[in-house]
Structure formats: structure tokens, C-alpha cells
CSV table of C-alpha atoms and ligand atoms in Angstrom, one decimal:
chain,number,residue,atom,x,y,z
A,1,UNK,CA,-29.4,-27.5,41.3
A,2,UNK,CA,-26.0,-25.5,40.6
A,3,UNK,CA,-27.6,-22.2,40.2
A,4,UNK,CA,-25.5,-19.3,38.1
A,5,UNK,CA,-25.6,-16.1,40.4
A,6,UNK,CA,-24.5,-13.0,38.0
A,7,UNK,CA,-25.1,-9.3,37.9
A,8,UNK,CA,-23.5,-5.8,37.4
A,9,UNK,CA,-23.5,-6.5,33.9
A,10,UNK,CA,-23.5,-2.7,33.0
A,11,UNK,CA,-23.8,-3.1,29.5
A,12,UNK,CA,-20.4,-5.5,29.0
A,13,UNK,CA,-21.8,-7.9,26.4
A,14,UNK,CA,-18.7,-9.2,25.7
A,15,UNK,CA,-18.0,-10.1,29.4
A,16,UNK,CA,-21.8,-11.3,29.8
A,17,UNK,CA,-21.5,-14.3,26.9
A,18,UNK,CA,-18.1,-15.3,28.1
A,19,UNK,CA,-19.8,-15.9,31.8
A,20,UNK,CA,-22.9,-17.5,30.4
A,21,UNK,CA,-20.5,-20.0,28.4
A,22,UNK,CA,-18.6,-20.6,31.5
A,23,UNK,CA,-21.7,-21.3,33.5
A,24,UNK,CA,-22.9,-23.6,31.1
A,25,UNK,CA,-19.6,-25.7,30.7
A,26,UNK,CA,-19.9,-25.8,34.3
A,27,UNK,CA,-22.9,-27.7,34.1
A,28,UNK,CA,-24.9,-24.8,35.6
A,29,UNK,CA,-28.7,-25.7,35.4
A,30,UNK,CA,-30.3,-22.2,36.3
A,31,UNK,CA,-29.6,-18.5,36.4
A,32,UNK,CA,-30.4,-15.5,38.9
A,33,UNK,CA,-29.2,-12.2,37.2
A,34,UNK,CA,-28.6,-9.7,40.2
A,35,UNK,CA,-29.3,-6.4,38.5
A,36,UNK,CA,-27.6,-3.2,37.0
A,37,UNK,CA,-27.7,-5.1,33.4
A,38,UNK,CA,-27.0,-1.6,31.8
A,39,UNK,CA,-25.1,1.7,32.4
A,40,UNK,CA,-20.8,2.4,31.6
A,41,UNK,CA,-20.2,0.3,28.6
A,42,UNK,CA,-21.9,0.2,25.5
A,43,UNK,CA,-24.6,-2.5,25.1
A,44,UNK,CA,-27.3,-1.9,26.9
A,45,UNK,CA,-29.6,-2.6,24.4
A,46,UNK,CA,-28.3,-6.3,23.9
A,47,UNK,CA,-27.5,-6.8,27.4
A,48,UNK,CA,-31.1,-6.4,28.4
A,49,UNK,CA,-32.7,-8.7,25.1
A,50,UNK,CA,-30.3,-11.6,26.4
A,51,UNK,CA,-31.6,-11.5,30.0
A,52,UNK,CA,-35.2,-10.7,28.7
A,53,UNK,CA,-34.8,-13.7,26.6
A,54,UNK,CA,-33.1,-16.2,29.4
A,55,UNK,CA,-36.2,-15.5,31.0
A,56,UNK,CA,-34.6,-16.0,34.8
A,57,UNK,CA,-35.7,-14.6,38.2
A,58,UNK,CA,-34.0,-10.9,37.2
A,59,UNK,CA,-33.5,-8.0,40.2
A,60,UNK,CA,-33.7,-4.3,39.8
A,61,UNK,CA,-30.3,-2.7,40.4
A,62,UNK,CA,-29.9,1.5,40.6
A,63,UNK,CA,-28.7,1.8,37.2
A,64,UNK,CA,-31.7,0.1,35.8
A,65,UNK,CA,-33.8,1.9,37.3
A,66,UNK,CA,-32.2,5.2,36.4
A,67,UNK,CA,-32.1,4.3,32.8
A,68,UNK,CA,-35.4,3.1,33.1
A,69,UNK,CA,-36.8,6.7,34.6
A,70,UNK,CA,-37.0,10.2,33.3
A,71,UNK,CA,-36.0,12.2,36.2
A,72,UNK,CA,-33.4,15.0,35.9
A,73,UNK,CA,-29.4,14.1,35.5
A,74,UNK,CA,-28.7,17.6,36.7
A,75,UNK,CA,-27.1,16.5,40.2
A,76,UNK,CA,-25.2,13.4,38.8
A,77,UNK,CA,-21.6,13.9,38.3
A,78,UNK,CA,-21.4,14.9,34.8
A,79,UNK,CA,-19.3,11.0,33.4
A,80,UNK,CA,-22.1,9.7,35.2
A,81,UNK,CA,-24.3,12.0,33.6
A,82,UNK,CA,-23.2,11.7,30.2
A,83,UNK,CA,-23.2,7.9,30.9
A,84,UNK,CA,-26.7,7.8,31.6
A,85,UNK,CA,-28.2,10.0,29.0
A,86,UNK,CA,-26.7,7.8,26.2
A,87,UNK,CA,-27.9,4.8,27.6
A,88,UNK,CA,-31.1,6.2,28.2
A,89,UNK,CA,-31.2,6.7,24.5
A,90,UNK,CA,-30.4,3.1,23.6
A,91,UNK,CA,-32.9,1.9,24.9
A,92,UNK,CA,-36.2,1.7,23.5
A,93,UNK,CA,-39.7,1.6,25.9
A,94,UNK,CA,-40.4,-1.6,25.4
A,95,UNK,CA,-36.8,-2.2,27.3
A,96,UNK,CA,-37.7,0.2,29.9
A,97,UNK,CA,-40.7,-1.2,30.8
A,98,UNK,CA,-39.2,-4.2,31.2
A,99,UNK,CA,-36.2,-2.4,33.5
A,100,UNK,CA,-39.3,-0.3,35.2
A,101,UNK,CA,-40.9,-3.4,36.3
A,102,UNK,CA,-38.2,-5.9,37.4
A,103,UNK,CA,-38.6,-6.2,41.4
A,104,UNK,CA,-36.3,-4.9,44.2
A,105,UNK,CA,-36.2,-8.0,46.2
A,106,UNK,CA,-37.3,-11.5,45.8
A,107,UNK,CA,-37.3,-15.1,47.0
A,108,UNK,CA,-35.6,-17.7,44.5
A,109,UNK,CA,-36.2,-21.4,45.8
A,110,UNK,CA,-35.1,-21.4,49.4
A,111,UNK,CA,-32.8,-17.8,49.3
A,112,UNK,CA,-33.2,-14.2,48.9
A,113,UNK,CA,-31.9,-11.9,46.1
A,114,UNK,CA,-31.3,-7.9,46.3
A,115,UNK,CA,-29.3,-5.6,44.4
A,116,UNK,CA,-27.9,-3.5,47.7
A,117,UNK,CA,-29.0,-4.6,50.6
A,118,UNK,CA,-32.4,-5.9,52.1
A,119,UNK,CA,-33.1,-3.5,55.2
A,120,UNK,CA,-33.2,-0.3,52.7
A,121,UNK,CA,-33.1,-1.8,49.2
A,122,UNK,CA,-34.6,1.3,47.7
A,123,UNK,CA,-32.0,3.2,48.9
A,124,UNK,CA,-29.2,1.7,47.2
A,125,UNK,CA,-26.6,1.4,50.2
A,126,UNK,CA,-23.4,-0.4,49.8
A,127,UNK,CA,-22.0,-3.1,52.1
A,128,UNK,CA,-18.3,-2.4,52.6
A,129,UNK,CA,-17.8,-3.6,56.2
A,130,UNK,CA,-19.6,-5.9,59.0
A,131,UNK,CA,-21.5,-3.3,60.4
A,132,UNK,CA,-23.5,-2.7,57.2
A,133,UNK,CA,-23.9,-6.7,56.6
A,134,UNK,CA,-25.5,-6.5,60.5
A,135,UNK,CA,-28.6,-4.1,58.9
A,136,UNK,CA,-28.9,-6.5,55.8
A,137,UNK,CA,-29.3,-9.8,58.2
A,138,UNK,CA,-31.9,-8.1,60.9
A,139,UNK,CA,-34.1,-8.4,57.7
A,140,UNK,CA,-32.6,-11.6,55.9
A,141,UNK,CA,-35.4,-14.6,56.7
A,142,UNK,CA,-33.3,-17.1,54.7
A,143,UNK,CA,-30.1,-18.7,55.2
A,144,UNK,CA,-28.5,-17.4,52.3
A,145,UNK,CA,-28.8,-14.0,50.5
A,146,UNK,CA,-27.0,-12.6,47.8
A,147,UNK,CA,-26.0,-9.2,46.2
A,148,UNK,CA,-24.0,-7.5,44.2
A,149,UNK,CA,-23.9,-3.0,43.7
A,150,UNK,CA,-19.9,-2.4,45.4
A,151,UNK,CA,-18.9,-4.7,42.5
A,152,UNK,CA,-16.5,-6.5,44.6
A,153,UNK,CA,-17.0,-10.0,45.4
A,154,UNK,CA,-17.3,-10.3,49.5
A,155,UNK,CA,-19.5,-13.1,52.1
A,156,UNK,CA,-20.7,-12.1,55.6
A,157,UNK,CA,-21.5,-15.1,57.5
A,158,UNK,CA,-23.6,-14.8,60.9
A,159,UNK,CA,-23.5,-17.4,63.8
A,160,UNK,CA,-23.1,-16.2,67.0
A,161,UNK,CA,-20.9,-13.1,65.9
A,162,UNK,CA,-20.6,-11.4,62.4
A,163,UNK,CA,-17.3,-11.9,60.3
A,164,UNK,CA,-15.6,-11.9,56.8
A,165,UNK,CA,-14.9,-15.1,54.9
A,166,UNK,CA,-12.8,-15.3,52.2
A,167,UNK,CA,-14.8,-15.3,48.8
A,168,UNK,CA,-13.6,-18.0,46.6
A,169,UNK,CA,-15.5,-21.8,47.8
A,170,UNK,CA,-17.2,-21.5,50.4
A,171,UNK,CA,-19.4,-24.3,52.7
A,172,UNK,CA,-22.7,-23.0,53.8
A,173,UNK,CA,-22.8,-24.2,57.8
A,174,UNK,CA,-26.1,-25.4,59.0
A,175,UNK,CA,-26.5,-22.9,62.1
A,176,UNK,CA,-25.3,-19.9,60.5
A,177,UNK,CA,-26.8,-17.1,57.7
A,178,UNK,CA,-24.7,-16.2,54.7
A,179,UNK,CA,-24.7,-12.7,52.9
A,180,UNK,CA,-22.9,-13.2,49.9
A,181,UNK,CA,-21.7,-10.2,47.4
A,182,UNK,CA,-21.1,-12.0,43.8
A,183,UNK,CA,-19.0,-9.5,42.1
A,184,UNK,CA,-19.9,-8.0,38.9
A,185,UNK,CA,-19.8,-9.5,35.8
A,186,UNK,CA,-19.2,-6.2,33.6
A,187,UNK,CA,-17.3,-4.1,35.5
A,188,UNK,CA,-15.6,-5.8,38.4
A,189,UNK,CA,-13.8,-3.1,41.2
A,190,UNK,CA,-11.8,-5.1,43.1
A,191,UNK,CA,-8.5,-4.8,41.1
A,192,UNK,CA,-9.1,-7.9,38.9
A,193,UNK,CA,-10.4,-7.1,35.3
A,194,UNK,CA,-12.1,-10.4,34.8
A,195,UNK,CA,-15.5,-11.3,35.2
A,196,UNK,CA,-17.0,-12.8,38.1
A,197,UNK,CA,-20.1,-14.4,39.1
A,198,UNK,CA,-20.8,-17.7,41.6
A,199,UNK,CA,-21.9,-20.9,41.1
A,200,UNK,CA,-24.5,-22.0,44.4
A,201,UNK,CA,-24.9,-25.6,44.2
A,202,UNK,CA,-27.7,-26.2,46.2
A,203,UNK,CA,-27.4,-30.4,47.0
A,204,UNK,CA,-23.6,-29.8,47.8
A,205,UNK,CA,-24.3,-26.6,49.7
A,206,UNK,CA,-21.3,-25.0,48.8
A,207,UNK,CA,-20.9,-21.5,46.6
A,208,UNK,CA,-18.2,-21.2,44.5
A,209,UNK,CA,-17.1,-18.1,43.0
A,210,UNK,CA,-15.6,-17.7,39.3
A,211,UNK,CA,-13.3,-15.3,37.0
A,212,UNK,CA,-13.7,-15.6,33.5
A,213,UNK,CA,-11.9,-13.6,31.0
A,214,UNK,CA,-13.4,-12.1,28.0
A,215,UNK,CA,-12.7,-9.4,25.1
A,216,UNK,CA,-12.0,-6.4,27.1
A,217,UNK,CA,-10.1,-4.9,23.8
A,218,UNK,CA,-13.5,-5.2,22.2
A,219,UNK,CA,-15.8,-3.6,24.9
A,220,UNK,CA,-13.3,-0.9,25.5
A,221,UNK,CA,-13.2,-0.1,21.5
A,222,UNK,CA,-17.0,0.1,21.5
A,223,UNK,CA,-16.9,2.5,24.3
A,224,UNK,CA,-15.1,4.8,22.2
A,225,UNK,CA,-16.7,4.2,19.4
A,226,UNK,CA,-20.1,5.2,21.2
A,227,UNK,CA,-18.4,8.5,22.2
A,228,UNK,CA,-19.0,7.2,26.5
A,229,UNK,CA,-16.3,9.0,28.4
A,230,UNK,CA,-12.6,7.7,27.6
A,231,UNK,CA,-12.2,6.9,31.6
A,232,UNK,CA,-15.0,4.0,31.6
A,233,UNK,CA,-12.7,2.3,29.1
A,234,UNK,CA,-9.4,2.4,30.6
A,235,UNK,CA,-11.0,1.5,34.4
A,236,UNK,CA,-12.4,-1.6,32.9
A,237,UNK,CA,-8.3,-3.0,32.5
A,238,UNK,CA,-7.7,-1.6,35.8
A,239,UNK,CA,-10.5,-3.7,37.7
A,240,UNK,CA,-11.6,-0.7,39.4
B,301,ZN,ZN1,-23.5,-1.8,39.5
């Protein structure tokens, strides 16, 4: 299988149909959608019908599950805030349901998928350094484990010690465990606007990551349009 591994689509339909058109000219055979399908841009409503309709294993990320809930925004940060409640407003109940229901955590084939992290993943943590990928793999039961929420593409691999590997191709090593961020497909953070996602082929054992660029000028104008705060536009050129 070469398995497309995607998420933090936050509503970027532009980027999410340029990375499902690169998956499938990369022969891709099936698709895991990490979670956080809506929030910051302006499609959440289509965002969420495409993935509904693709009808693959699909995670609950934070911002799903804040647009899917009616608790207060009152201690948000007010972009956030403002973010939040328009989205909430896109969406109809049928979508929320669907959002409500998604799972935290599951078990695709032979590897795990979570939006954060899998030794709190209802409390939304973020991995930024080896220590925090040491909590993930005391509860990671499979070889390899992916996630996505920082929105920057990183892999923690565990033999005898933890440590970084580069994220770009990597070989997955019979005696150790791999903990592997995929990036984000709709608003990536680490100082690349593209989209990115991974391909896992599962014969070859290897993980590739991709960047695909898509119609930023179009997403960006329909943020405006919507009336989302200007700064959710210009961070999206900034990769950040
Ligand atoms: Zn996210």
C-alpha cells in the first residue's frame, strides 16, 4: 500500500485538492486524514463534504472539536475567537455531528494515528522536542505513529535512545519505533508556505514526505472576502 497521510487542513480547500491530486499522481492507493479539517481559512464547509465523502479512516483534531461544540469563546484570544465563531456558523449539524463523532485515536492497518499526542490526546499537547516524543512512545504499541497539531513536519525515532531525524525520506528500521509529525496540509508553520503531507509505503517501508504548491492568492482572497481576520491571510505566505 502507499498510504497518503494528510491533516491540518483548516479549511484550505485550495491547498487540500492540490495534495489529493498529488497523492493520486503518486500512485497513492489509500488516505488517513489526521484531523483539524476546519478553522483559519474559509472552507470549512467543503473541506469537511470532501473528507466525509473520501470516506477514509479520519481523526479528531482540537479545532474540530471546537467547531463541533458550543462551549463559550470567551477565554480564546479574540482572532481565534472571531475565527471560531464564523466557522462555527458554516457549518451545518449534520457536519458537526460528523466532526463531534470522529475518534481521538485509532489503529489504521498495522500503525497508530492521533492528532497530538497518544499519552494525553484529549489534551491537545504539542510535540516540539524529544522529551515530549518520550510521553507519546510510553504509550505507542505500534511501530509507527503519526501526528500532526504543531503543523511542522518532524520524526522521532526510538531505539535504544530518543533522537531527531530529518523529515524528508525516511527508512523505517526493524528494531526501532517511529513518531512521525506530517505537516499540515492548510496551514503549514515551518517557514515553507506549501502544503505538505507524507506518503507511507508500507511494502517498501519507507515514508516520504511531500510539498505541493497550490492557489494561495485564491485562499487568501476568500479569507477576506469572508471578513476572517486580515492576519490568517498574510501568515499563510509566510509559512508560519
Ligand atoms: Zn491544526
Amino acid at each position: 500500500m502507499r498510504i497518503a497521510i494528510f491533516g491540518d487542513i483548516h479549511a484550505n480547500l485550495e491547498a487540500l485538492e492540490a495534495v489529493l491530486v498529488d497523492a493520486s499522481k503518486q500512485d497513492v492507493t489509500d488516505y488517513v486524514c489526521m484531523g483539524d479539517l476546519v478553522g483559519y481559512n474559509a472552507d470549512p464547509g467543503a473541506c469537511v463534504e470532501k473528507i466525509r465523502h473520501m470516506d477514509c479512516p479520519t481523526i479528531k483534531g482540537n479545532h474540530d472539536e471546537d467547531a463541533a461544540g458550543t462551549h463559550s469563546l470567551e477565554n480564546m484570544n479574540p482572532v481565534a475567537a472571531t475565527a471560531l465563531q464564523w466557522t462555527r456558523n458554516q457549518l451545518d449539524e449534520e457536519q458537526r455531528l460528523w466532526l463531534r463523532r470522529l475518534r481521538m485515536v485509532r489503529q489504521v492497518s498495522d500503525f497508530t494515528v492521533v492528532h497530538s499526542t497518544l499519552d494525553q490526546p484529549a489534551h491537545w499537547n504539542y510535540v516540539t522536542n524529544r522529551f515530549d516524543a518520550m510521553a507519546n512512545f510510553s504509550y505507542q504499541f505500534t511501530q509507527v505513529c503519526f501526528h500532526g497539531h504543531t503543523h511542522v513536519p518532524r520524526v522521532y525515532a526510538k531505539s535504544d535512545k530518543v533522537h531527531e531525524v530529518p523529515a524528508d525520506a525516511i527508512r523505517i528500521e526493524k528494531n526501532a519505533k517511529y513518531f512521525i509529525n506530517v505537516g499540515s496540509v492548510g496551514q503549514p508553520r515551518d517557514g515553507d508556505w506549501r502544503s505538505c503531507y507524507a506518503i507511507y509505503n508500507t511494502e517498501e517501508q519507507e515514508v516520504v514526505f511531500r510539498r505541493v504548491e497550490y492557489d494561495i492568492e485564491a485562499t487568501q482572497a476568500k479569507i477576506l472576502a469572508a471578513g476572517l481576520p486580515p492576519m490568517l491571510a498574510e501568515r499563510l505566505a509566510e509559512g508560519r
